[in-house]
Amino acid sequence: MESSWLETRWARPLYLAFAFCLALGLLQAIKLYLRRLRLLRDLCPFPAPPTHWFYGHQKLLQDGKIEKLEEVVEKYPCAFPYWVGPFQAFFYIYDPDYAKTFLGRTDPKSKYLYKFLIPCLGNGLVSLEGSKWFQHRCLLTPGFNVNILKSYIKVMAHSVNIMLGKWEKICGTQDTVVEVFEHINLMTLDVLMKCAFSRETNCQISSTHDLYVKTTFEASKIIFYRLYSFLHHHDIIFKFSPQGHRLQELVKILHQYTEKVIQDRKKLLKDEKKHGNTQKRKDQDYLDIILSAQAENGNSFSDTDLQSEVNTFMLAGHDTMAGSISWLLYHLALNPEHQERCRQEIRGILRDRSSITWDQLGEMSYTTMCIKESLRLAPPIPSISRELSKPITFPDGCSLPAGITVVLSIWGLHHNSAIWENPKVFDPLRFSQENSDQRHTHSFLPFSAGPRNCIGQHFAMVKLKVAIALILLHFKVSPDPTRPLVFLHQIVLKPKNGVHLHLKKLP
């Protein structure tokens, strides 16, 4: 009698729970199967590389080897479907007509990549949508106007000269191999802290900021791994994975760093107000503008918004700038004739001075062409993505339905032999006025295009010109043939093993 009571009391609910879970599992399996059929139907007009039934194309990009993407671009000139596991596919495009159609719309950011970035960046310009994004963009744009950029040049030059001083001590009068990416990384951090936050960190000399630099590198690597590992798209699975646990630790370090920047400035402003010094500084920095925006729009610009925009500026600006300067230096090392021509142009403008002015930047026409050619060969952000909010039809008549995630491969676009003759060759004359006028408007997109283009692109170009001008004025660079540059295709383009160059001090 007791056994019968137990069966009635406990077994039946367990059976019901098991049956319910089984039904849910079957429904989910049917849902995934139907999703796969729908994707196969929608993407069937577009040929793709051979795919594994379970892993899809994960092996194609997951190890970060960019050369594999170049092979695909050569074989499929406009676009191809990229399967991430059996139930998810991205649609990669790298044709200028496709890019123009794609960027001319207002589709939201892809829920995959940008959702994965939110723990690090928060909801800033990179991940926001709609009216909230528009509000932030309007509030932050004054931080990059011409007058503010002019005031940054002296600060930038000072930071570059600190790095050059370090190189002089390392090299002396000898031709010395130096891993320059580490130095450029710290110099870029120094520039951002001074220009954006008026903060003197001495980070190029002190090692206290090494942790921040290493943390950003590791966090980016984990996010990229998650993007192309479909099992880790599920938050619960990722959270309890070793990578998810490690990312939580890294995010805490990054946020503590930027939080200290904000709190130190708030304390300074509070002390100034306490002592009756309420006059605005002549040259407001990026943080001044954000804090002013918060003061004027307190209800719609919270402390969380403030933290998110500082995180976004630091993480997005630091990595991309360090990479861009490093790739430019490496390309000029590989092409000494273009390096020497840039040096002669710079000497003609600056003479032997270690300072530079705004007007002088505009005179560097050949150096600017070299910068653009380097950005073509190695775009700092290799791709951007959107999720289609409505169907799209490309100029060739091919179409996709709403819901598909489209990835614009800027790397693929810039290396597409249908657009660029001999795309692997470093040829700055591609960007002469005559050649630029004849080229498709959307064939060169290092800073994207359309309403969501890079807000800091003019800051980046100024920084690139200042850095390369002062470096070439003082040093000759040449490659180390034993350690060629290997790119890692991540959210931001990275060097796999650093950037090793021969440096020789010029007389």
Short mmCIF file of C-alpha atoms in Angstrom, two decimals:
data_model
loop_
_atom_site.label_atom_id
_atom_site.label_comp_id
_atom_site.label_asym_id
_atom_site.label_seq_id
_atom_site.Cartn_x
_atom_site.Cartn_y
_atom_site.Cartn_z
CA MET A 1 0.00 0.00 0.00
CA GLU A 2 2.91 2.33 0.84
CA SER A 3 4.65 1.58 -2.47
CA SER A 4 1.47 2.40 -4.37
CA TRP A 5 1.22 5.73 -2.54
CA LEU A 6 4.81 6.62 -3.53
CA GLU A 7 4.09 5.79 -7.15
CA THR A 8 1.03 7.97 -7.11
CA ARG A 9 2.69 10.78 -5.16
CA TRP A 10 6.07 11.04 -6.94
CA ALA A 11 6.34 8.89 -10.05
CA ARG A 12 3.51 10.44 -12.00
CA PRO A 13 4.79 14.05 -11.68
CA LEU A 14 8.24 12.83 -12.71
CA TYR A 15 6.80 11.09 -15.76
CA LEU A 16 4.86 14.22 -16.65
CA ALA A 17 7.95 16.42 -16.21
CA PHE A 18 10.00 14.06 -18.38
CA ALA A 19 7.33 14.03 -21.08
CA PHE A 20 7.09 17.83 -20.94
CA CYS A 21 10.87 18.24 -21.31
CA LEU A 22 10.92 15.73 -24.14
CA ALA A 23 8.15 17.62 -25.93
CA LEU A 24 10.01 20.91 -25.48
CA GLY A 25 13.19 19.30 -26.82
CA LEU A 26 11.34 17.97 -29.85
CA LEU A 27 9.73 21.34 -30.50
CA GLN A 28 13.14 23.04 -30.30
CA ALA A 29 14.63 20.43 -32.64
CA ILE A 30 11.79 20.96 -35.12
CA LYS A 31 12.24 24.73 -34.85
CA LEU A 32 15.99 24.46 -35.55
CA TYR A 33 15.38 22.06 -38.44
CA LEU A 34 12.85 24.43 -40.01
CA ARG A 35 15.28 27.30 -39.50
CA ARG A 36 17.97 25.35 -41.37
CA LEU A 37 15.58 24.59 -44.22
CA ARG A 38 14.60 28.25 -44.42
CA LEU A 39 18.24 29.38 -44.51
CA LEU A 40 19.10 26.77 -47.16
CA ARG A 41 16.21 28.03 -49.28
CA ASP A 42 17.09 31.72 -48.84
CA LEU A 43 20.80 31.24 -49.50
CA CYS A 44 20.65 28.64 -52.28
CA PRO A 45 21.12 31.24 -55.10
CA PHE A 46 24.58 32.02 -53.69
CA PRO A 47 27.41 29.48 -54.09
CA ALA A 48 29.60 28.82 -51.03
CA PRO A 49 32.80 26.95 -50.12
CA PRO A 50 32.38 23.30 -49.03
CA THR A 51 30.85 23.10 -45.56
CA HIS A 52 30.93 20.58 -42.72
CA TRP A 53 27.43 19.35 -41.79
CA PHE A 54 27.92 20.21 -38.09
CA TYR A 55 30.69 22.85 -37.86
CA GLY A 56 29.77 24.71 -41.04
CA HIS A 57 32.59 27.03 -42.10
CA GLN A 58 33.95 27.54 -38.56
CA LYS A 59 37.41 26.28 -39.48
CA LEU A 60 37.63 28.90 -42.23
CA LEU A 61 38.04 31.93 -39.94
CA GLN A 62 38.07 30.68 -36.36
CA ASP A 63 41.86 30.39 -36.20
CA GLY A 64 42.12 33.97 -37.44
CA LYS A 65 44.06 33.23 -40.64
CA ILE A 66 42.99 35.98 -43.00
CA GLU A 67 44.59 34.38 -46.08
CA LYS A 68 41.78 31.80 -46.23
CA LEU A 69 39.24 34.60 -46.70
CA GLU A 70 41.28 35.97 -49.61
CA GLU A 71 41.04 32.60 -51.37
CA VAL A 72 37.25 32.64 -50.98
CA VAL A 73 36.99 36.23 -52.27
CA GLU A 74 38.98 35.21 -55.35
CA LYS A 75 36.62 32.30 -56.07
CA TYR A 76 33.32 34.03 -55.20
CA PRO A 77 33.72 37.68 -56.34
CA CYS A 78 30.61 39.27 -54.76
CA ALA A 79 29.40 37.32 -51.73
CA PHE A 80 29.02 33.91 -50.10
CA PRO A 81 27.04 32.34 -47.21
CA TYR A 82 29.13 31.53 -44.14
CA TRP A 83 27.67 28.78 -41.95
CA VAL A 84 28.31 28.91 -38.21
CA GLY A 85 27.20 25.43 -37.24
CA PRO A 86 24.14 23.73 -38.77
CA PHE A 87 21.49 26.30 -37.81
CA GLN A 88 23.07 29.75 -38.25
CA ALA A 89 24.52 31.45 -41.32
CA PHE A 90 26.00 34.89 -42.02
CA PHE A 91 25.99 36.37 -45.51
CA TYR A 92 29.43 37.80 -46.34
CA ILE A 93 29.62 40.58 -48.96
CA TYR A 94 32.68 42.34 -50.41
CA ASP A 95 31.45 43.95 -53.64
CA PRO A 96 31.16 47.80 -53.81
CA ASP A 97 27.64 47.72 -55.32
CA TYR A 98 26.50 45.28 -52.64
CA ALA A 99 28.20 47.47 -49.99
CA LYS A 100 26.51 50.65 -51.23
CA THR A 101 23.08 49.03 -51.14
CA PHE A 102 23.75 47.54 -47.71
CA LEU A 103 25.14 50.70 -46.06
CA GLY A 104 22.43 52.91 -47.54
CA ARG A 105 19.86 51.27 -45.24
CA THR A 106 19.14 51.64 -41.53
CA ASP A 107 19.23 47.98 -40.48
CA PRO A 108 20.06 47.30 -36.82
CA LYS A 109 23.44 45.95 -35.76
CA SER A 110 23.78 42.17 -35.76
CA LYS A 111 22.49 40.69 -32.50
CA TYR A 112 25.36 38.21 -32.49
CA LEU A 113 28.58 40.23 -32.60
CA TYR A 114 27.30 43.35 -30.89
CA LYS A 115 25.49 41.40 -28.18
CA PHE A 116 28.83 39.75 -27.42
CA LEU A 117 30.54 43.15 -27.21
CA ILE A 118 28.09 44.66 -24.72
CA PRO A 119 29.73 43.13 -21.60
CA CYS A 120 32.97 44.93 -22.52
CA LEU A 121 31.68 48.15 -24.05
CA GLY A 122 28.21 48.60 -22.58
CA ASN A 123 25.52 50.24 -24.70
CA GLY A 124 27.53 52.94 -26.44
CA LEU A 125 27.66 54.22 -30.02
CA VAL A 126 28.87 50.86 -31.33
CA SER A 127 25.86 48.89 -30.13
CA LEU A 128 23.02 51.43 -29.74
CA GLU A 129 20.15 51.68 -32.23
CA GLY A 130 17.46 54.15 -33.27
CA SER A 131 16.75 57.40 -31.43
CA LYS A 132 19.08 56.53 -28.55
CA TRP A 133 22.01 56.10 -30.96
CA PHE A 134 21.10 59.34 -32.76
CA GLN A 135 21.00 61.22 -29.45
CA HIS A 136 24.43 59.94 -28.40
CA ARG A 137 25.93 60.62 -31.83
CA CYS A 138 24.72 64.24 -31.76
CA LEU A 139 26.01 64.75 -28.22
CA LEU A 140 29.46 63.29 -28.92
CA THR A 141 30.16 64.69 -32.41
CA PRO A 142 31.39 68.08 -31.04
CA GLY A 143 34.27 66.16 -29.43
CA PHE A 144 35.78 65.63 -32.89
CA ASN A 145 35.38 69.06 -34.51
CA VAL A 146 38.30 70.74 -36.27
CA ASN A 147 39.18 73.16 -33.46
CA ILE A 148 39.45 70.36 -30.93
CA LEU A 149 41.51 68.21 -33.32
CA LYS A 150 43.90 71.14 -33.84
CA SER A 151 44.47 71.36 -30.10
CA TYR A 152 45.41 67.66 -29.98
CA ILE A 153 48.35 67.85 -32.42
CA LYS A 154 50.88 69.17 -29.91
CA VAL A 155 49.85 66.49 -27.40
CA MET A 156 50.11 63.76 -30.03
CA ALA A 157 53.57 64.92 -31.09
CA HIS A 158 54.75 64.93 -27.47
CA SER A 159 53.61 61.32 -26.97
CA VAL A 160 55.25 60.18 -30.22
CA ASN A 161 58.51 61.88 -29.20
CA ILE A 162 58.48 60.00 -25.88
CA MET A 163 58.29 56.74 -27.85
CA LEU A 164 61.07 57.86 -30.18
CA GLY A 165 63.21 58.67 -27.14
CA LYS A 166 62.73 55.09 -25.94
CA TRP A 167 63.74 53.78 -29.36
CA GLU A 168 66.90 55.93 -29.33
CA LYS A 169 67.94 54.40 -26.01
CA ILE A 170 67.27 50.87 -27.30
CA CYS A 171 69.03 51.33 -30.66
CA GLY A 172 71.74 53.90 -30.05
CA THR A 173 73.55 54.19 -33.37
CA GLN A 174 73.06 50.52 -34.26
CA ASP A 175 70.57 48.85 -36.57
CA THR A 176 68.39 47.04 -33.99
CA VAL A 177 65.36 44.74 -34.25
CA VAL A 178 62.53 46.05 -32.08
CA GLU A 179 59.03 44.68 -31.48
CA VAL A 180 57.33 48.00 -32.23
CA PHE A 181 53.68 47.04 -31.67
CA GLU A 182 54.09 47.03 -27.89
CA HIS A 183 55.61 50.53 -27.96
CA ILE A 184 53.01 51.89 -30.38
CA ASN A 185 50.25 50.34 -28.27
CA LEU A 186 51.40 52.24 -25.17
CA MET A 187 51.99 55.43 -27.16
CA THR A 188 48.43 55.25 -28.51
CA LEU A 189 47.07 54.70 -25.01
CA ASP A 190 49.07 57.72 -23.87
CA VAL A 191 47.59 59.87 -26.67
CA LEU A 192 44.03 58.78 -25.89
CA MET A 193 44.41 59.43 -22.18
CA LYS A 194 45.85 62.90 -22.81
CA CYS A 195 43.58 63.99 -25.67
CA ALA A 196 40.31 62.44 -24.54
CA PHE A 197 40.69 62.72 -20.76
CA SER A 198 43.49 65.30 -20.19
CA ARG A 199 45.12 62.64 -18.05
CA GLU A 200 48.89 62.31 -17.66
CA THR A 201 49.53 58.61 -17.02
CA ASN A 202 53.21 58.28 -17.91
CA CYS A 203 52.15 54.90 -19.29
CA GLN A 204 54.95 54.75 -21.85
CA ILE A 205 57.57 54.79 -19.10
CA SER A 206 55.72 53.13 -16.23
CA SER A 207 54.64 49.49 -16.54
CA THR A 208 51.48 49.97 -14.46
CA HIS A 209 49.28 50.11 -17.58
CA ASP A 210 50.56 46.90 -19.15
CA LEU A 211 47.67 44.99 -17.56
CA TYR A 212 45.07 47.14 -19.38
CA VAL A 213 46.76 46.59 -22.75
CA LYS A 214 47.05 42.83 -22.27
CA THR A 215 43.48 42.63 -20.98
CA THR A 216 42.02 44.30 -24.10
CA PHE A 217 43.95 41.88 -26.32
CA GLU A 218 42.74 38.79 -24.44
CA ALA A 219 39.12 40.00 -24.21
CA SER A 220 38.99 40.63 -27.96
CA LYS A 221 40.32 37.15 -28.62
CA ILE A 222 37.63 35.51 -26.47
CA ILE A 223 34.79 37.53 -28.07
CA PHE A 224 36.00 36.58 -31.55
CA TYR A 225 36.20 32.92 -30.52
CA ARG A 226 32.63 33.08 -29.25
CA LEU A 227 31.34 34.67 -32.46
CA TYR A 228 32.46 31.71 -34.57
CA SER A 229 31.65 28.96 -32.05
CA PHE A 230 27.91 28.43 -32.40
CA LEU A 231 27.53 26.47 -29.13
CA HIS A 232 28.82 29.53 -27.25
CA HIS A 233 26.15 31.77 -28.81
CA HIS A 234 23.92 30.58 -25.95
CA ASP A 235 24.52 32.79 -22.92
CA ILE A 236 24.18 30.01 -20.33
CA ILE A 237 26.64 27.69 -22.10
CA PHE A 238 29.16 30.52 -22.56
CA LYS A 239 28.76 31.83 -19.02
CA PHE A 240 29.76 28.49 -17.49
CA SER A 241 32.57 27.83 -19.98
CA PRO A 242 36.22 28.61 -19.10
CA GLN A 243 36.20 31.39 -21.71
CA GLY A 244 33.04 32.94 -20.27
CA HIS A 245 34.44 32.89 -16.75
CA ARG A 246 37.70 34.46 -17.92
CA LEU A 247 35.87 37.18 -19.88
CA GLN A 248 33.99 38.20 -16.73
CA GLU A 249 37.33 38.70 -14.98
CA LEU A 250 38.72 40.72 -17.88
CA VAL A 251 35.62 42.94 -18.12
CA LYS A 252 35.96 43.75 -14.42
CA ILE A 253 39.56 44.92 -14.98
CA LEU A 254 38.62 47.07 -17.99
CA HIS A 255 35.68 48.70 -16.24
CA GLN A 256 37.70 49.44 -13.12
CA TYR A 257 40.23 51.25 -15.30
CA THR A 258 37.70 53.48 -17.09
CA GLU A 259 35.67 54.00 -13.91
CA LYS A 260 38.77 55.45 -12.24
CA VAL A 261 39.21 57.87 -15.17
CA ILE A 262 35.62 59.10 -14.75
CA GLN A 263 35.70 59.35 -10.95
CA ASP A 264 39.02 61.22 -10.94
CA ARG A 265 37.59 63.82 -13.35
CA LYS A 266 34.36 64.18 -11.35
CA LYS A 267 36.41 64.70 -8.21
CA LEU A 268 38.51 67.36 -9.95
CA LEU A 269 35.41 69.21 -11.16
CA LYS A 270 33.88 69.00 -7.69
CA ASP A 271 37.04 70.45 -6.12
CA GLU A 272 37.16 73.25 -8.71
CA LYS A 273 33.53 74.11 -8.00
CA LYS A 274 34.19 74.04 -4.27
CA HIS A 275 36.99 76.58 -4.69
CA GLY A 276 34.88 78.79 -6.95
CA ASN A 277 36.67 77.91 -10.20
CA THR A 278 33.68 77.20 -12.47
CA GLN A 279 35.08 78.66 -15.70
CA LYS A 280 35.14 76.21 -18.62
CA ARG A 281 38.54 75.31 -20.03
CA LYS A 282 39.35 76.77 -23.43
CA ASP A 283 39.95 73.34 -25.02
CA GLN A 284 37.38 70.87 -23.81
CA ASP A 285 38.34 67.21 -24.15
CA TYR A 286 36.14 64.21 -24.92
CA LEU A 287 35.30 63.60 -21.25
CA ASP A 288 34.38 67.26 -20.72
CA ILE A 289 31.87 66.98 -23.55
CA ILE A 290 30.37 63.74 -22.21
CA LEU A 291 30.06 65.17 -18.69
CA SER A 292 28.48 68.34 -20.11
CA ALA A 293 26.04 66.18 -22.06
CA GLN A 294 25.15 64.35 -18.88
CA ALA A 295 24.67 67.62 -16.98
CA GLU A 296 22.36 68.97 -19.69
CA ASN A 297 20.53 65.72 -20.39
CA GLY A 298 20.58 64.07 -16.98
CA ASN A 299 17.35 62.14 -17.43
CA SER A 300 18.32 60.74 -20.83
CA PHE A 301 22.10 60.37 -20.34
CA SER A 302 22.71 58.30 -17.24
CA ASP A 303 25.88 57.24 -15.42
CA THR A 304 25.61 53.93 -17.28
CA ASP A 305 25.54 55.80 -20.61
CA LEU A 306 28.57 57.79 -19.51
CA GLN A 307 30.51 54.64 -18.58
CA SER A 308 29.51 52.94 -21.85
CA GLU A 309 30.74 55.80 -24.04
CA VAL A 310 34.06 56.04 -22.20
CA ASN A 311 34.52 52.25 -22.53
CA THR A 312 33.65 52.44 -26.23
CA PHE A 313 36.07 55.27 -26.94
CA MET A 314 38.91 53.63 -25.04
CA LEU A 315 38.55 50.10 -26.38
CA ALA A 316 37.53 50.95 -29.97
CA GLY A 317 39.96 53.86 -30.34
CA HIS A 318 42.99 52.30 -28.68
CA ASP A 319 43.17 48.99 -30.57
CA THR A 320 42.35 50.39 -34.00
CA MET A 321 44.86 53.26 -33.78
CA ALA A 322 47.71 51.08 -32.52
CA GLY A 323 47.10 48.62 -35.34
CA SER A 324 46.82 51.26 -38.07
CA ILE A 325 50.13 52.90 -37.17
CA SER A 326 51.88 49.53 -36.88
CA TRP A 327 50.61 48.25 -40.24
CA LEU A 328 51.61 51.53 -41.93
CA LEU A 329 55.13 51.31 -40.51
CA TYR A 330 55.40 47.68 -41.59
CA HIS A 331 54.22 48.40 -45.14
CA LEU A 332 56.71 51.26 -45.48
CA ALA A 333 59.46 48.96 -44.17
CA LEU A 334 58.60 46.45 -46.91
CA ASN A 335 58.59 49.21 -49.53
CA PRO A 336 61.70 51.37 -48.94
CA GLU A 337 61.20 53.44 -52.09
CA HIS A 338 57.82 54.68 -50.81
CA GLN A 339 59.26 55.14 -47.32
CA GLU A 340 62.04 57.35 -48.68
CA ARG A 341 59.63 59.39 -50.79
CA CYS A 342 57.46 60.02 -47.71
CA ARG A 343 60.56 60.99 -45.72
CA GLN A 344 61.66 63.50 -48.36
CA GLU A 345 58.16 65.01 -48.43
CA ILE A 346 58.09 65.27 -44.63
CA ARG A 347 61.57 66.81 -44.46
CA GLY A 348 60.55 69.38 -47.02
CA ILE A 349 57.59 70.36 -44.83
CA LEU A 350 58.96 70.01 -41.28
CA ARG A 351 62.70 70.47 -41.87
CA ASP A 352 64.28 68.87 -38.77
CA ARG A 353 61.74 69.97 -36.21
CA SER A 354 60.13 67.58 -33.74
CA SER A 355 56.86 69.56 -33.75
CA ILE A 356 54.13 69.75 -36.37
CA THR A 357 51.17 72.04 -37.15
CA TRP A 358 47.68 71.54 -38.53
CA ASP A 359 48.46 73.28 -41.82
CA GLN A 360 51.53 71.10 -42.35
CA LEU A 361 49.39 67.95 -42.13
CA GLY A 362 47.46 69.10 -45.21
CA GLU A 363 50.68 69.35 -47.24
CA MET A 364 51.54 65.65 -46.84
CA SER A 365 49.88 64.46 -50.04
CA TYR A 366 52.10 61.46 -50.83
CA THR A 367 52.23 60.38 -47.17
CA THR A 368 48.43 60.52 -47.09
CA MET A 369 48.27 58.25 -50.14
CA CYS A 370 50.56 55.78 -48.36
CA ILE A 371 48.34 55.91 -45.26
CA LYS A 372 45.26 55.14 -47.35
CA GLU A 373 47.00 52.29 -49.17
CA SER A 374 48.02 50.79 -45.82
CA LEU A 375 44.42 51.10 -44.58
CA ARG A 376 43.32 49.31 -47.74
CA LEU A 377 45.74 46.42 -47.22
CA ALA A 378 45.05 46.18 -43.49
CA PRO A 379 41.73 47.79 -42.45
CA PRO A 380 41.72 48.07 -38.62
CA ILE A 381 38.12 46.78 -38.44
CA PRO A 382 38.01 43.83 -40.88
CA SER A 383 34.20 43.60 -41.00
CA ILE A 384 30.91 45.10 -39.83
CA SER A 385 27.51 43.40 -39.65
CA ARG A 386 23.79 44.18 -39.66
CA GLU A 387 20.62 42.13 -39.32
CA LEU A 388 18.21 42.82 -42.17
CA SER A 389 15.01 44.44 -40.88
CA LYS A 390 13.35 44.04 -44.29
CA PRO A 391 14.20 42.26 -47.56
CA ILE A 392 17.11 43.57 -49.59
CA THR A 393 17.67 43.40 -53.35
CA PHE A 394 21.18 43.91 -54.68
CA PRO A 395 21.93 45.64 -58.02
CA ASP A 396 22.43 42.30 -59.79
CA GLY A 397 18.87 41.24 -58.88
CA CYS A 398 19.80 38.80 -56.11
CA SER A 399 17.81 39.27 -52.91
CA LEU A 400 17.68 38.21 -49.27
CA PRO A 401 14.72 38.16 -46.85
CA ALA A 402 14.49 39.97 -43.52
CA GLY A 403 16.26 38.35 -40.57
CA ILE A 404 19.49 37.41 -42.38
CA THR A 405 22.72 38.66 -40.79
CA VAL A 406 24.82 40.39 -43.46
CA VAL A 407 28.55 40.86 -42.85
CA LEU A 408 30.38 43.46 -44.93
CA SER A 409 33.93 42.14 -45.12
CA ILE A 410 36.02 45.28 -45.46
CA TRP A 411 39.11 43.09 -45.75
CA GLY A 412 37.49 41.15 -48.60
CA LEU A 413 36.36 44.37 -50.30
CA HIS A 414 39.87 45.85 -50.10
CA HIS A 415 41.48 42.65 -51.47
CA ASN A 416 38.94 41.93 -54.18
CA SER A 417 40.86 41.53 -57.46
CA ALA A 418 37.70 42.48 -59.38
CA ILE A 419 38.12 46.00 -57.96
CA TRP A 420 41.85 46.35 -57.26
CA GLU A 421 44.49 45.29 -59.76
CA ASN A 422 47.18 43.25 -58.00
CA PRO A 423 45.47 43.75 -54.62
CA LYS A 424 48.42 42.44 -52.54
CA VAL A 425 50.82 45.03 -54.00
CA PHE A 426 51.47 48.22 -52.00
CA ASP A 427 50.74 50.99 -54.51
CA PRO A 428 49.96 54.44 -53.02
CA LEU A 429 49.19 55.88 -56.47
CA ARG A 430 45.88 54.04 -56.34
CA PHE A 431 44.83 57.03 -54.20
CA SER A 432 45.96 59.81 -56.50
CA GLN A 433 43.11 62.22 -57.21
CA GLU A 434 42.72 60.92 -60.75
CA ASN A 435 42.54 57.24 -59.75
CA SER A 436 40.26 57.95 -56.78
CA ASP A 437 37.79 59.84 -58.99
CA GLN A 438 37.53 56.85 -61.33
CA ARG A 439 36.88 54.32 -58.59
CA HIS A 440 33.56 53.21 -57.09
CA THR A 441 32.63 55.30 -54.05
CA HIS A 442 32.24 52.18 -51.91
CA SER A 443 35.39 50.31 -52.90
CA PHE A 444 37.47 51.79 -50.05
CA LEU A 445 35.76 51.77 -46.64
CA PRO A 446 38.31 51.72 -43.77
CA PHE A 447 35.93 53.82 -41.65
CA SER A 448 32.71 52.37 -43.07
CA ALA A 449 30.22 54.76 -44.77
CA GLY A 450 26.72 56.12 -44.39
CA PRO A 451 25.14 57.54 -41.23
CA ARG A 452 26.94 55.04 -38.95
CA ASN A 453 30.45 55.71 -40.21
CA CYS A 454 33.30 56.01 -37.71
CA ILE A 455 32.85 59.11 -35.56
CA GLY A 456 36.61 59.27 -34.88
CA GLN A 457 37.93 58.91 -38.44
CA HIS A 458 39.37 62.44 -38.64
CA PHE A 459 41.04 61.98 -35.25
CA ALA A 460 42.55 58.74 -36.59
CA MET A 461 43.91 60.34 -39.77
CA VAL A 462 45.48 63.21 -37.82
CA LYS A 463 47.10 60.75 -35.42
CA LEU A 464 48.43 58.60 -38.29
CA LYS A 465 49.99 61.63 -40.02
CA VAL A 466 51.60 62.98 -36.86
CA ALA A 467 53.00 59.58 -35.87
CA ILE A 468 54.42 58.55 -39.24
CA ALA A 469 55.87 62.01 -39.94
CA LEU A 470 57.87 62.10 -36.71
CA ILE A 471 58.93 58.44 -36.93
CA LEU A 472 60.26 58.74 -40.50
CA LEU A 473 62.01 61.99 -39.64
CA HIS A 474 64.10 60.20 -37.01
CA PHE A 475 64.27 56.52 -38.02
CA LYS A 476 64.74 54.30 -41.04
CA VAL A 477 62.66 51.12 -40.79
CA SER A 478 63.17 47.79 -42.55
CA PRO A 479 61.55 44.36 -42.10
CA ASP A 480 62.93 41.43 -40.14
CA PRO A 481 62.75 38.60 -42.73
CA THR A 482 62.93 35.96 -39.98
CA ARG A 483 59.72 37.23 -38.37
CA PRO A 484 57.17 38.33 -40.98
CA LEU A 485 53.94 39.95 -39.85
CA VAL A 486 51.06 37.50 -39.38
CA PHE A 487 47.59 39.05 -39.07
CA LEU A 488 44.93 37.71 -36.72
CA HIS A 489 41.44 38.29 -38.10
CA GLN A 490 39.54 39.26 -34.95
CA ILE A 491 37.04 42.03 -34.16
CA VAL A 492 40.00 44.39 -34.56
CA LEU A 493 42.91 43.32 -36.78
CA LYS A 494 45.78 42.12 -34.55
CA PRO A 495 49.35 40.90 -35.02
CA LYS A 496 49.74 37.25 -34.04
CA ASN A 497 53.36 37.54 -32.87
CA GLY A 498 53.97 41.26 -32.71
CA VAL A 499 55.50 43.56 -35.35
CA HIS A 500 59.29 43.15 -35.54
CA LEU A 501 61.24 45.80 -37.50
CA HIS A 502 64.83 46.89 -37.90
CA LEU A 503 65.18 50.45 -36.59
CA LYS A 504 68.12 52.68 -37.43
CA LYS A 505 68.50 56.20 -36.07
CA LEU A 506 68.97 58.75 -38.81
CA PRO A 507 71.73 61.39 -38.48
#
